[in-house]
mmCIF file of N, CA and C in Angstrom:
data_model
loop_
_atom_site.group_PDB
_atom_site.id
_atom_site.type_symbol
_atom_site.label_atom_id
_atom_site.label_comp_id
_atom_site.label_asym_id
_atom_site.label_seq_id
_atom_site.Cartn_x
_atom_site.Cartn_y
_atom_site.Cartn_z
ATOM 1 N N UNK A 1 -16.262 -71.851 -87.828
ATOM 2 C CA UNK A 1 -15.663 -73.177 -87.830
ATOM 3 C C UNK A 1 -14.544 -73.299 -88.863
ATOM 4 N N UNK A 2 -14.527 -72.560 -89.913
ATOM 5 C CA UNK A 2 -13.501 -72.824 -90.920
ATOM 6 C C UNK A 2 -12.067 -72.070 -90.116
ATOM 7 N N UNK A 3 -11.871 -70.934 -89.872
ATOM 8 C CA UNK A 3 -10.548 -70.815 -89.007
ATOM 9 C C UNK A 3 -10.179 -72.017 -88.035
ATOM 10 N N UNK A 4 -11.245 -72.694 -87.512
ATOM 11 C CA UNK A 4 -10.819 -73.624 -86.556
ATOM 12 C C UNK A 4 -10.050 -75.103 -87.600
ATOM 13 N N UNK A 5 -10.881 -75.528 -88.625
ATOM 14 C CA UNK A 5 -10.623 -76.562 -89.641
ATOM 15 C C UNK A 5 -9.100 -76.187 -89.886
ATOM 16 N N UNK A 6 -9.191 -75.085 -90.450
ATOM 17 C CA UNK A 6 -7.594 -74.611 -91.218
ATOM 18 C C UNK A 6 -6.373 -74.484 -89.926
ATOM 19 N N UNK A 7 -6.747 -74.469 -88.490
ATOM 20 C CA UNK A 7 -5.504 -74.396 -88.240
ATOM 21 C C UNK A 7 -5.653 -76.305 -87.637
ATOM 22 N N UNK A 8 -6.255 -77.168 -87.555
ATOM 23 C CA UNK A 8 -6.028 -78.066 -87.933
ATOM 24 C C UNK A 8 -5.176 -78.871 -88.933
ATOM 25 N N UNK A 9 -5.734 -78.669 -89.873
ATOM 26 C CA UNK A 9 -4.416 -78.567 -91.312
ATOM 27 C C UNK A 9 -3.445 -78.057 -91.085
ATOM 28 N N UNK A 10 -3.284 -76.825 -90.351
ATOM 29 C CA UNK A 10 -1.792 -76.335 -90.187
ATOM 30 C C UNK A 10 -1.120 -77.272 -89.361
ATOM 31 N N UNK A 11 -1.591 -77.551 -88.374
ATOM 32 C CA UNK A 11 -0.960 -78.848 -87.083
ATOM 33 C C UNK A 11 -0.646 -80.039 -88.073
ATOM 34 N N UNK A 12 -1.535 -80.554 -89.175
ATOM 35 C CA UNK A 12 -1.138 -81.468 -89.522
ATOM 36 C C UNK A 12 -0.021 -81.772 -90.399
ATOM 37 N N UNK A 13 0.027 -80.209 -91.069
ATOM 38 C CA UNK A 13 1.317 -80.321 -92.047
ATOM 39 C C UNK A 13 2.823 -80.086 -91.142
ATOM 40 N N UNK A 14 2.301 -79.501 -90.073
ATOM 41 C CA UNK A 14 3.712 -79.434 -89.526
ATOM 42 C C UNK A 14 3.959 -80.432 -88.300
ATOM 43 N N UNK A 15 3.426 -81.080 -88.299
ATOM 44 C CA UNK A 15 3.413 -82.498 -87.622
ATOM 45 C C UNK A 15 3.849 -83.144 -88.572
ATOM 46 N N UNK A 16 3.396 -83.334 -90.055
ATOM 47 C CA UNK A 16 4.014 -84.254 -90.592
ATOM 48 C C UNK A 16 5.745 -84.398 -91.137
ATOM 49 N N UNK A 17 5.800 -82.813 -91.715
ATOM 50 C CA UNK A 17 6.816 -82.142 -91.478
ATOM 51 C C UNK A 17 8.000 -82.985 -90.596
ATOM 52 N N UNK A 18 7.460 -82.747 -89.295
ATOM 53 C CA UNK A 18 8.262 -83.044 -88.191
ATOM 54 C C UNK A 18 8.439 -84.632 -87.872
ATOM 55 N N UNK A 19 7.889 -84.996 -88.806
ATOM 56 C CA UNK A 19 7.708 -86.836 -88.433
ATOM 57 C C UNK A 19 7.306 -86.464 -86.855
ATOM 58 N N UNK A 20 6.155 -86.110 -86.700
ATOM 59 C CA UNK A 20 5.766 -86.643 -85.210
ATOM 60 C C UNK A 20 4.357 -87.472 -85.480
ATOM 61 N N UNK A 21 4.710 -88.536 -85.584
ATOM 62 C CA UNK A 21 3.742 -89.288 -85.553
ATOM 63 C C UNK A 21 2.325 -89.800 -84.847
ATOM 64 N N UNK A 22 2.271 -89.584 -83.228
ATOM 65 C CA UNK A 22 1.517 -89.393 -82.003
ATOM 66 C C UNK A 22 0.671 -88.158 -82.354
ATOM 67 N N UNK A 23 1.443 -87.107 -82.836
ATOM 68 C CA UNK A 23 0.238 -85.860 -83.016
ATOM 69 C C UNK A 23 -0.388 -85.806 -84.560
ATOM 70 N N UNK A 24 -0.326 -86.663 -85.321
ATOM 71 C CA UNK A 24 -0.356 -86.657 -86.692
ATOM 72 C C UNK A 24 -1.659 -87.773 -86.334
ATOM 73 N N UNK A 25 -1.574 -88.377 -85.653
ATOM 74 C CA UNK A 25 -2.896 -89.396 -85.342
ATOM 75 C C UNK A 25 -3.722 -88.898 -84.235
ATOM 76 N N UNK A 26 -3.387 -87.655 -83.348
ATOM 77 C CA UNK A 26 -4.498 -87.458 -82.959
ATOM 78 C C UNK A 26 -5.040 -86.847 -83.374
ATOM 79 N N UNK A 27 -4.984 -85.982 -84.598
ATOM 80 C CA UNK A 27 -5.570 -85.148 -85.622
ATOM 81 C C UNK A 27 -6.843 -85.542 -86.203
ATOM 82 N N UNK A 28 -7.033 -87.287 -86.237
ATOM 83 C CA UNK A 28 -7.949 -88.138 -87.196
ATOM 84 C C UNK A 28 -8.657 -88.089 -86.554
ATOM 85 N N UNK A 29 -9.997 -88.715 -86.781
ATOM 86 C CA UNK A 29 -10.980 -89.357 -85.884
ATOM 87 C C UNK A 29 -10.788 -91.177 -86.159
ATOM 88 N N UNK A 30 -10.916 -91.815 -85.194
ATOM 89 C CA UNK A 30 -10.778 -92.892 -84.924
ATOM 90 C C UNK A 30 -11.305 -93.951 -86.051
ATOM 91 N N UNK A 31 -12.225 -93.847 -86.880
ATOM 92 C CA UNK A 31 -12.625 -94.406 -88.147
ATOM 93 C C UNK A 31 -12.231 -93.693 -89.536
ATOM 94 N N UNK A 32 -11.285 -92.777 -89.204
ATOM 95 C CA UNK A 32 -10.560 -91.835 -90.645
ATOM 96 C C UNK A 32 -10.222 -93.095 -91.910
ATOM 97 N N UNK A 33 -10.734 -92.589 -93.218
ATOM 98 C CA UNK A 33 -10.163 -92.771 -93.812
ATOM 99 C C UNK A 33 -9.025 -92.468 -95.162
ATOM 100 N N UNK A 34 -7.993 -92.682 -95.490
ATOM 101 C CA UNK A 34 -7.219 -91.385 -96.095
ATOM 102 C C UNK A 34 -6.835 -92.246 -97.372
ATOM 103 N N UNK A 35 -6.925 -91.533 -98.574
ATOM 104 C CA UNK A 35 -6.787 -91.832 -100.129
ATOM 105 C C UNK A 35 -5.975 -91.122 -100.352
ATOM 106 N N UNK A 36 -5.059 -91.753 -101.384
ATOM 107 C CA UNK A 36 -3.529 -91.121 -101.839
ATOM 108 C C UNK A 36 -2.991 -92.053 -103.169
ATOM 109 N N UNK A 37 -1.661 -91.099 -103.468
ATOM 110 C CA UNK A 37 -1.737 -92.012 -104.600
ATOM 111 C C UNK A 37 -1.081 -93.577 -104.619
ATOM 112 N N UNK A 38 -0.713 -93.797 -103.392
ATOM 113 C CA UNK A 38 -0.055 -95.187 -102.759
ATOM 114 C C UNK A 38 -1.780 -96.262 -102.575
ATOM 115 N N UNK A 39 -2.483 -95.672 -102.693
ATOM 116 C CA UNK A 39 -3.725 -96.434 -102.087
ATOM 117 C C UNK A 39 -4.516 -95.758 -101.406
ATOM 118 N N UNK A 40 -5.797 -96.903 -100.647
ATOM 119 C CA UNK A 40 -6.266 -96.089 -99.733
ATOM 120 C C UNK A 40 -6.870 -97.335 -98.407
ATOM 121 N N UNK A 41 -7.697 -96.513 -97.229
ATOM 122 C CA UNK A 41 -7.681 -97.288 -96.241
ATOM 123 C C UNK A 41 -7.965 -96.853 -94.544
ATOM 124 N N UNK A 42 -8.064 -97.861 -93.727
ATOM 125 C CA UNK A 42 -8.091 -96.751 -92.509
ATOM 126 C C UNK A 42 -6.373 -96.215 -92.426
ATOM 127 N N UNK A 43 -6.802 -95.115 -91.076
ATOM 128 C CA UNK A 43 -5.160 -94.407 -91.085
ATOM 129 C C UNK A 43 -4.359 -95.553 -90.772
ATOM 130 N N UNK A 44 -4.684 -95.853 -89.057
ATOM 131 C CA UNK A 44 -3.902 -96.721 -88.917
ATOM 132 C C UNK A 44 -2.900 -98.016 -89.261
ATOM 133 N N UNK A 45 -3.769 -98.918 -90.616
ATOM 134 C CA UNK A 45 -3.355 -100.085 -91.182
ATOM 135 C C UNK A 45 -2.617 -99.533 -92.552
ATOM 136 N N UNK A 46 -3.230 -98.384 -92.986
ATOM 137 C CA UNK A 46 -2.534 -98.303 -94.452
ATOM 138 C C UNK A 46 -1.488 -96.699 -94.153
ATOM 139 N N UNK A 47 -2.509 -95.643 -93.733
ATOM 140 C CA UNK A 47 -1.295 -94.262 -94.181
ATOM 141 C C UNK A 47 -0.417 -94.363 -93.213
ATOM 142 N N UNK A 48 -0.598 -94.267 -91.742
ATOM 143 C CA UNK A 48 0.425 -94.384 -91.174
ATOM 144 C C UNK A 48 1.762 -95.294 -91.565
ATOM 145 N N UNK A 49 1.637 -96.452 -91.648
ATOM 146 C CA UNK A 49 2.468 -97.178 -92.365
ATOM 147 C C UNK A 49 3.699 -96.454 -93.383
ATOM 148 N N UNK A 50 2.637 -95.983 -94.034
ATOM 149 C CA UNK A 50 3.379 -95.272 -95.314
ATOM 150 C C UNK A 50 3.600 -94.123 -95.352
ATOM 151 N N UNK A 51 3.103 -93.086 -94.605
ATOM 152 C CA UNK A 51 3.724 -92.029 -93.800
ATOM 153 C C UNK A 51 5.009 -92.022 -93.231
ATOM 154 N N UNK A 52 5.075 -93.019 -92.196
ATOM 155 C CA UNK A 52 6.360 -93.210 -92.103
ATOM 156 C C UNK A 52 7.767 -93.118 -93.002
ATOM 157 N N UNK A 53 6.919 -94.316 -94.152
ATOM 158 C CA UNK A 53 8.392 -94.820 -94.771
ATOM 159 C C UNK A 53 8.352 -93.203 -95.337
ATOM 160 N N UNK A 54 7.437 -92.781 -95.910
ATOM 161 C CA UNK A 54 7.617 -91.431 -96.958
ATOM 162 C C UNK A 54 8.543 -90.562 -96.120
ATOM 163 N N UNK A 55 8.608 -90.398 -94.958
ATOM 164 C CA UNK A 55 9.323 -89.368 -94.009
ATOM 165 C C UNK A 55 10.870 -89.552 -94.075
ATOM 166 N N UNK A 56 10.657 -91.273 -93.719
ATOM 167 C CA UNK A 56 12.028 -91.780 -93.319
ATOM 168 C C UNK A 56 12.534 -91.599 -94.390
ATOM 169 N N UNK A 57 12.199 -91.925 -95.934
ATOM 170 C CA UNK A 57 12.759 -91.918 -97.025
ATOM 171 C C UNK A 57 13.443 -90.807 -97.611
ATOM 172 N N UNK A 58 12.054 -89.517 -97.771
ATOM 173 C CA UNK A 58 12.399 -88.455 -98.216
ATOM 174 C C UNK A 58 12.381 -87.308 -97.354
ATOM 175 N N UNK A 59 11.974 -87.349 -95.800
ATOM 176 C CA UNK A 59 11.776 -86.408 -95.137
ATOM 177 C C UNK A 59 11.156 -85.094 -95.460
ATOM 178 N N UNK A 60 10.241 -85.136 -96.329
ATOM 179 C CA UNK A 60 9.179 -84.564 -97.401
ATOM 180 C C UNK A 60 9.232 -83.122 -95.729
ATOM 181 N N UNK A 61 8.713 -82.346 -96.494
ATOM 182 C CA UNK A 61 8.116 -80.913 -95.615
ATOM 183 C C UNK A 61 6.569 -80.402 -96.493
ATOM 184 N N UNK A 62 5.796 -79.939 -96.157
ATOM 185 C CA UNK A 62 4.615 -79.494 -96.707
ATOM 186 C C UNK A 62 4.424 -78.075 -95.945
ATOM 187 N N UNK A 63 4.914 -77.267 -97.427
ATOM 188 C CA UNK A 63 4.458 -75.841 -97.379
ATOM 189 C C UNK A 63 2.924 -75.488 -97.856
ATOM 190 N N UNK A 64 2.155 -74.927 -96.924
ATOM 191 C CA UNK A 64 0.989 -74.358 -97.478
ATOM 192 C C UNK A 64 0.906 -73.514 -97.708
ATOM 193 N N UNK A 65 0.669 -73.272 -99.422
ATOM 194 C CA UNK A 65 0.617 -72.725 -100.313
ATOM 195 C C UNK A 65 -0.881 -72.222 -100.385
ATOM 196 N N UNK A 66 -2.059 -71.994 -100.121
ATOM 197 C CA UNK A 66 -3.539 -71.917 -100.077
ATOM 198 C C UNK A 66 -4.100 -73.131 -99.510
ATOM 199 N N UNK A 67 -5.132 -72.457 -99.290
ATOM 200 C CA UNK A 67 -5.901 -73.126 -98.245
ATOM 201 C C UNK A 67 -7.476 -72.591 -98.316
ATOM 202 N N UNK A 68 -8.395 -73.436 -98.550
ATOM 203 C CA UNK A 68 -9.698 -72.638 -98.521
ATOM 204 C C UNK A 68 -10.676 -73.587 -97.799
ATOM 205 N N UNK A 69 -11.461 -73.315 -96.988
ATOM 206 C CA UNK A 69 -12.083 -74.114 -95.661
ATOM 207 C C UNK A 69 -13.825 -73.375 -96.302
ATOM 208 N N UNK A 70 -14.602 -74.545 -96.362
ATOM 209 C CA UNK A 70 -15.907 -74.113 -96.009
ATOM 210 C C UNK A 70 -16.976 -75.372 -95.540
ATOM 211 N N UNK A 71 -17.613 -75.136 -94.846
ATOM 212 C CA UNK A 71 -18.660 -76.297 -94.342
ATOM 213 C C UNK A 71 -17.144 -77.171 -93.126
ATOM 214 N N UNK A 72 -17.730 -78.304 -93.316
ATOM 215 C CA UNK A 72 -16.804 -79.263 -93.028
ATOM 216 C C UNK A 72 -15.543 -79.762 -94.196
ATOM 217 N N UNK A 73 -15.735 -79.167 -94.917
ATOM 218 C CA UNK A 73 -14.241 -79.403 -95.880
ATOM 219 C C UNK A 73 -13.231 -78.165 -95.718
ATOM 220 N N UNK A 74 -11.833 -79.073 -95.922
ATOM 221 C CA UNK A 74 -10.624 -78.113 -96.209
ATOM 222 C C UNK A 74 -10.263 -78.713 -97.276
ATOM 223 N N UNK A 75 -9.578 -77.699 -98.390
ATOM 224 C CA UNK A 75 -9.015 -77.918 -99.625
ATOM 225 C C UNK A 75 -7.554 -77.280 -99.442
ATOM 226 N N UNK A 76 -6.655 -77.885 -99.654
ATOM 227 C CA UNK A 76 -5.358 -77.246 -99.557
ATOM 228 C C UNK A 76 -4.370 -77.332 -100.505
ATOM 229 N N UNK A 77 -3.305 -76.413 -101.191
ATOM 230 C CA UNK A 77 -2.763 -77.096 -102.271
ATOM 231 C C UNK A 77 -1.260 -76.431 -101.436
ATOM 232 N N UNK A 78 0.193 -77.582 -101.638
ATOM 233 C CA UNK A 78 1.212 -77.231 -100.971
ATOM 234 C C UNK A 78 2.308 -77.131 -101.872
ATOM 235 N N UNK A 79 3.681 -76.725 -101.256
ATOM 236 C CA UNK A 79 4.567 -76.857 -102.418
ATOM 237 C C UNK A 79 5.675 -77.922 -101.282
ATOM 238 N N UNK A 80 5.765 -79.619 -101.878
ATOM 239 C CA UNK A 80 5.724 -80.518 -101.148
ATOM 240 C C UNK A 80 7.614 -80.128 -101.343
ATOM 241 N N UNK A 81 8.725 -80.460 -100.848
ATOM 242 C CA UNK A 81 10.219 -80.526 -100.894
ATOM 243 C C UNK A 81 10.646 -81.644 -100.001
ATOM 244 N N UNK A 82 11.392 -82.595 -100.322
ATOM 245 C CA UNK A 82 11.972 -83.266 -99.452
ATOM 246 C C UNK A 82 13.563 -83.755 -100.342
ATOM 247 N N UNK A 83 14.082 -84.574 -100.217
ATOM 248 C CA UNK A 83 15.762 -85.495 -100.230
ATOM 249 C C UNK A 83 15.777 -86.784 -100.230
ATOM 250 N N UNK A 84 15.981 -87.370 -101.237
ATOM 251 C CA UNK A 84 15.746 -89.168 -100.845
ATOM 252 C C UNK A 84 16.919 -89.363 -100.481
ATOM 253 N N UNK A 85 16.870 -89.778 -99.154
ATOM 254 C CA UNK A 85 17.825 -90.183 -98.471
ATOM 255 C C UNK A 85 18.154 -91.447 -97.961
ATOM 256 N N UNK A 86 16.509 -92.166 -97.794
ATOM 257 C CA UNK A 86 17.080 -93.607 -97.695
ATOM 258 C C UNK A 86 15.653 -94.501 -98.733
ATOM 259 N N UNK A 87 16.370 -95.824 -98.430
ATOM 260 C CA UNK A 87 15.623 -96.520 -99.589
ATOM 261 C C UNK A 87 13.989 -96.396 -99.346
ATOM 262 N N UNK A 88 13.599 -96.394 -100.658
ATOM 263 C CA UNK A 88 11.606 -96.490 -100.619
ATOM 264 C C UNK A 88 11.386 -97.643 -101.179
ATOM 265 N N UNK A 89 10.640 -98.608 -100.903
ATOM 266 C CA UNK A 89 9.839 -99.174 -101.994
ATOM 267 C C UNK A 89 10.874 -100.078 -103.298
ATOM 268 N N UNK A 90 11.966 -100.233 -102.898
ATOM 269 C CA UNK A 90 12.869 -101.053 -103.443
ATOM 270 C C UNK A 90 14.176 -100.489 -104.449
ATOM 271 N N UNK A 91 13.681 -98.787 -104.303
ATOM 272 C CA UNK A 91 14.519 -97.566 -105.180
ATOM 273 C C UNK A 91 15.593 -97.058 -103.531
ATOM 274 N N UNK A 92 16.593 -97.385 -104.490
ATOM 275 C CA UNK A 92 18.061 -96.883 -103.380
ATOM 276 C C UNK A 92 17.669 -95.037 -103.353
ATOM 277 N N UNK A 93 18.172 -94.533 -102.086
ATOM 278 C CA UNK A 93 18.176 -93.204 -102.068
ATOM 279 C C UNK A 93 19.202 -92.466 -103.415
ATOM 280 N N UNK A 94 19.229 -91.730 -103.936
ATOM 281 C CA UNK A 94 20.072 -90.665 -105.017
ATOM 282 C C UNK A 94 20.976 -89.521 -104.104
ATOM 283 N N UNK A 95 20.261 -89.257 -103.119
ATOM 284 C CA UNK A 95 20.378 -87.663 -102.544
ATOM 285 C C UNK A 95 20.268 -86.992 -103.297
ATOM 286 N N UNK A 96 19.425 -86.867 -103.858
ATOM 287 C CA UNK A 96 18.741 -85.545 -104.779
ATOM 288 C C UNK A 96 17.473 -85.306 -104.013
ATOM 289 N N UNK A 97 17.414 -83.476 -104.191
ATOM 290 C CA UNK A 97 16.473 -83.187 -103.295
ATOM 291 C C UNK A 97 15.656 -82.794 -104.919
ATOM 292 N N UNK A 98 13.914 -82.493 -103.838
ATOM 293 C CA UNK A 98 12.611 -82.167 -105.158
ATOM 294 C C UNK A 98 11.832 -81.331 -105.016
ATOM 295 N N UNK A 99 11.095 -80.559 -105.432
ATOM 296 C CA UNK A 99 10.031 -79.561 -105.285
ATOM 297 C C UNK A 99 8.883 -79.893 -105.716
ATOM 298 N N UNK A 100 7.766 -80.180 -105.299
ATOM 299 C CA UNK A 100 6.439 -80.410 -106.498
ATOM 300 C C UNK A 100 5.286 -79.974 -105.934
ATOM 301 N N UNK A 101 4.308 -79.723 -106.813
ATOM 302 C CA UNK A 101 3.346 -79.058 -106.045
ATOM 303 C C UNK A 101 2.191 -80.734 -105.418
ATOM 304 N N UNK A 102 1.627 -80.445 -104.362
ATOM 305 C CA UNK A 102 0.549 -81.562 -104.003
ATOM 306 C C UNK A 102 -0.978 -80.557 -103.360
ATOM 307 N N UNK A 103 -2.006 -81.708 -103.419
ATOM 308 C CA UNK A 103 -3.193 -80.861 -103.185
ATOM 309 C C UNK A 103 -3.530 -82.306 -102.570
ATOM 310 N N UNK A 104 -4.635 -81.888 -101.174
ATOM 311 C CA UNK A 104 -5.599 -82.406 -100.341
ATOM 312 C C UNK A 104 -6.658 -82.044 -100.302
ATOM 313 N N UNK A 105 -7.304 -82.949 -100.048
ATOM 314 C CA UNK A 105 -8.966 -82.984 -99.714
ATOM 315 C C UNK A 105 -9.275 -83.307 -98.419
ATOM 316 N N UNK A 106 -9.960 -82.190 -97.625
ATOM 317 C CA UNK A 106 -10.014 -82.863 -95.755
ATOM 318 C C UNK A 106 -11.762 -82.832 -95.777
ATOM 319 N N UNK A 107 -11.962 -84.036 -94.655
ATOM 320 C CA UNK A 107 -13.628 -83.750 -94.748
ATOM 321 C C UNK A 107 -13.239 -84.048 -93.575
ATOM 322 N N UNK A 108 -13.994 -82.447 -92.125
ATOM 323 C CA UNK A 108 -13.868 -82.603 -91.040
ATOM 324 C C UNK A 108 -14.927 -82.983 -90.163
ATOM 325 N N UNK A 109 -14.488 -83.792 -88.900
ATOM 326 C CA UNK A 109 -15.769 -84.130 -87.953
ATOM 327 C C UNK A 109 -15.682 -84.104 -86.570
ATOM 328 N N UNK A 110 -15.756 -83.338 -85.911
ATOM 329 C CA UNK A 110 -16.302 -82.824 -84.323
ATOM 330 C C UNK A 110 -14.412 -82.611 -84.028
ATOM 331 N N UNK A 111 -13.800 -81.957 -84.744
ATOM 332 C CA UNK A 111 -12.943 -81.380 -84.787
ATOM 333 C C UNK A 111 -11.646 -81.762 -85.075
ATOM 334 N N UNK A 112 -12.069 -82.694 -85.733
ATOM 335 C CA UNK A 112 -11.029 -84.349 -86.150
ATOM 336 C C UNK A 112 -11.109 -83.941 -87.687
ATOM 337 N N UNK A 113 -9.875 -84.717 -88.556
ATOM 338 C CA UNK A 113 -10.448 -85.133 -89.946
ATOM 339 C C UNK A 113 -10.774 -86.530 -89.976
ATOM 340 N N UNK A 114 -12.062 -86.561 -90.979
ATOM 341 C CA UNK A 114 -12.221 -87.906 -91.018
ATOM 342 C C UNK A 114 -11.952 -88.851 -92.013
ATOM 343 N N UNK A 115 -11.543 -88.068 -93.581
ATOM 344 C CA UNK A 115 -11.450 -88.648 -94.431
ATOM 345 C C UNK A 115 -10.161 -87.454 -94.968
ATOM 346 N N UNK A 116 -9.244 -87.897 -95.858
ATOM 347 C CA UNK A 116 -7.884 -86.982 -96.500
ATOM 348 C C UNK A 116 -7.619 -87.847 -97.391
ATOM 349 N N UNK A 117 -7.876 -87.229 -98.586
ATOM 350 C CA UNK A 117 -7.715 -87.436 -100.671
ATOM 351 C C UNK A 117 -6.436 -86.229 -100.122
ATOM 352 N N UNK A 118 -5.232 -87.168 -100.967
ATOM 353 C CA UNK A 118 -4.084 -86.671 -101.605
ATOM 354 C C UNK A 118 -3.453 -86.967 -103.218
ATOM 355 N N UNK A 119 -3.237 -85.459 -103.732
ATOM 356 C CA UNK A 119 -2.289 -86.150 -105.269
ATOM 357 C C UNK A 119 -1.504 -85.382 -104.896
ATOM 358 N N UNK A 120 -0.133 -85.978 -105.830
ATOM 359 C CA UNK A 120 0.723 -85.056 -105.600
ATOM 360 C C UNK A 120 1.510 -85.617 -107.270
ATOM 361 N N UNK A 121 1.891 -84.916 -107.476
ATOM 362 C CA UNK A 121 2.865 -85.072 -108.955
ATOM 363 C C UNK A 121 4.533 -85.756 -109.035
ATOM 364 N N UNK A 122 3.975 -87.156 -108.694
ATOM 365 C CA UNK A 122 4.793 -88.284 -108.440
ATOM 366 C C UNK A 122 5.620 -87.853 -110.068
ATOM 367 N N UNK A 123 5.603 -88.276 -110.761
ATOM 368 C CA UNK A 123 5.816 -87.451 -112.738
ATOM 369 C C UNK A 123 7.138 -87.085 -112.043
ATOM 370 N N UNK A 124 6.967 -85.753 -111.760
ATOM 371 C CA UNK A 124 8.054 -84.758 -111.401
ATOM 372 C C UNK A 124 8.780 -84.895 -110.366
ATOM 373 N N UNK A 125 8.582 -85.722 -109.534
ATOM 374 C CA UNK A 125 9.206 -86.289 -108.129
ATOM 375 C C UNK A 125 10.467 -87.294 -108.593
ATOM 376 N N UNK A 126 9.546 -88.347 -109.327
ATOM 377 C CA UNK A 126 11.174 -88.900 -110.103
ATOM 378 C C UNK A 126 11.841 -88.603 -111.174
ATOM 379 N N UNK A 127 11.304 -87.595 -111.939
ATOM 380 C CA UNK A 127 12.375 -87.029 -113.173
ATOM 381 C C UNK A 127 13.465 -86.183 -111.816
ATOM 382 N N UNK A 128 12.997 -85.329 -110.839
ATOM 383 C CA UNK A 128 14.302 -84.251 -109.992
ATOM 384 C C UNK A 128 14.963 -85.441 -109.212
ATOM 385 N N UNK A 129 14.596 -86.731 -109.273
ATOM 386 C CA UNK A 129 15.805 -87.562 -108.039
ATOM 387 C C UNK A 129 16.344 -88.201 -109.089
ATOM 388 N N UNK A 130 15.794 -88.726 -110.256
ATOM 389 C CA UNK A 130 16.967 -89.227 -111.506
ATOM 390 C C UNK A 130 16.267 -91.195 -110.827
ATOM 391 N N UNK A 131 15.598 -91.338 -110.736
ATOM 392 C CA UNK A 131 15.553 -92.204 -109.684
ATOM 393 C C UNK A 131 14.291 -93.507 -110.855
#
């Protein structure tokens, strides 16, 4: 089951990657809930939301960097890059692009995730955009 978990995670980072949003939600299970450092909540009312803007904003990419799957958990740590390109959260874009490392927490269920803990090193995200 853990090869199966991890290429899950892979679909999801490169779905998100891709701003495809439709396959980024069928990934969840229908009562998912996902914690981050914006908050937390079901997908639908809170991350999606903010998924979005994060895409539209910085068009973020998530390289996986390790990955270790056992039971029903995946642990993943990435090396996150994106460009603020348009406004977030009331901060004008810079066009400065960023590198930082981020790590997830997946707890999987009947081949869905059901719950996703994210940090990522916001710190270093706005010292590289000047922002």
């Amino acid at each position: 089951m853990s090869e199966a978990h991890k290429n899950i995670i892979r679909r999801y980072a490169a779905a998100f990657g891709a701003g495809d949003f439709d396959t980024l939600r069928s990934l969840f299970t229908e009562d998912a809930v996902i914690q981050g450092v914006l908050g937390w909540g079901n997908i639908d009312e809170v991350a999606m939301p903010i998924w979005r803007d994060l895409h539209s904003a910085y068009g973020l990419q998530l390289i996986i960097e390790d990955m270790v799957a056992e039971g029903d958990k995946v642990a993943v740590r990435y090396t996150e890059r994106g460009t603020f390109r348009a406004p977030f959260r009331g901060q004008e874009p810079t066009g400065k692009s960023y590198e930082l490392v981020a790590m997830e927490w997946f707890e999987m269920r009947d081949g869905r995730i059901a719950r996703r803990w994210g940090a990522r090193d916001f710190a270093s995200m706005q010292k590289q955009l000047a922002a």
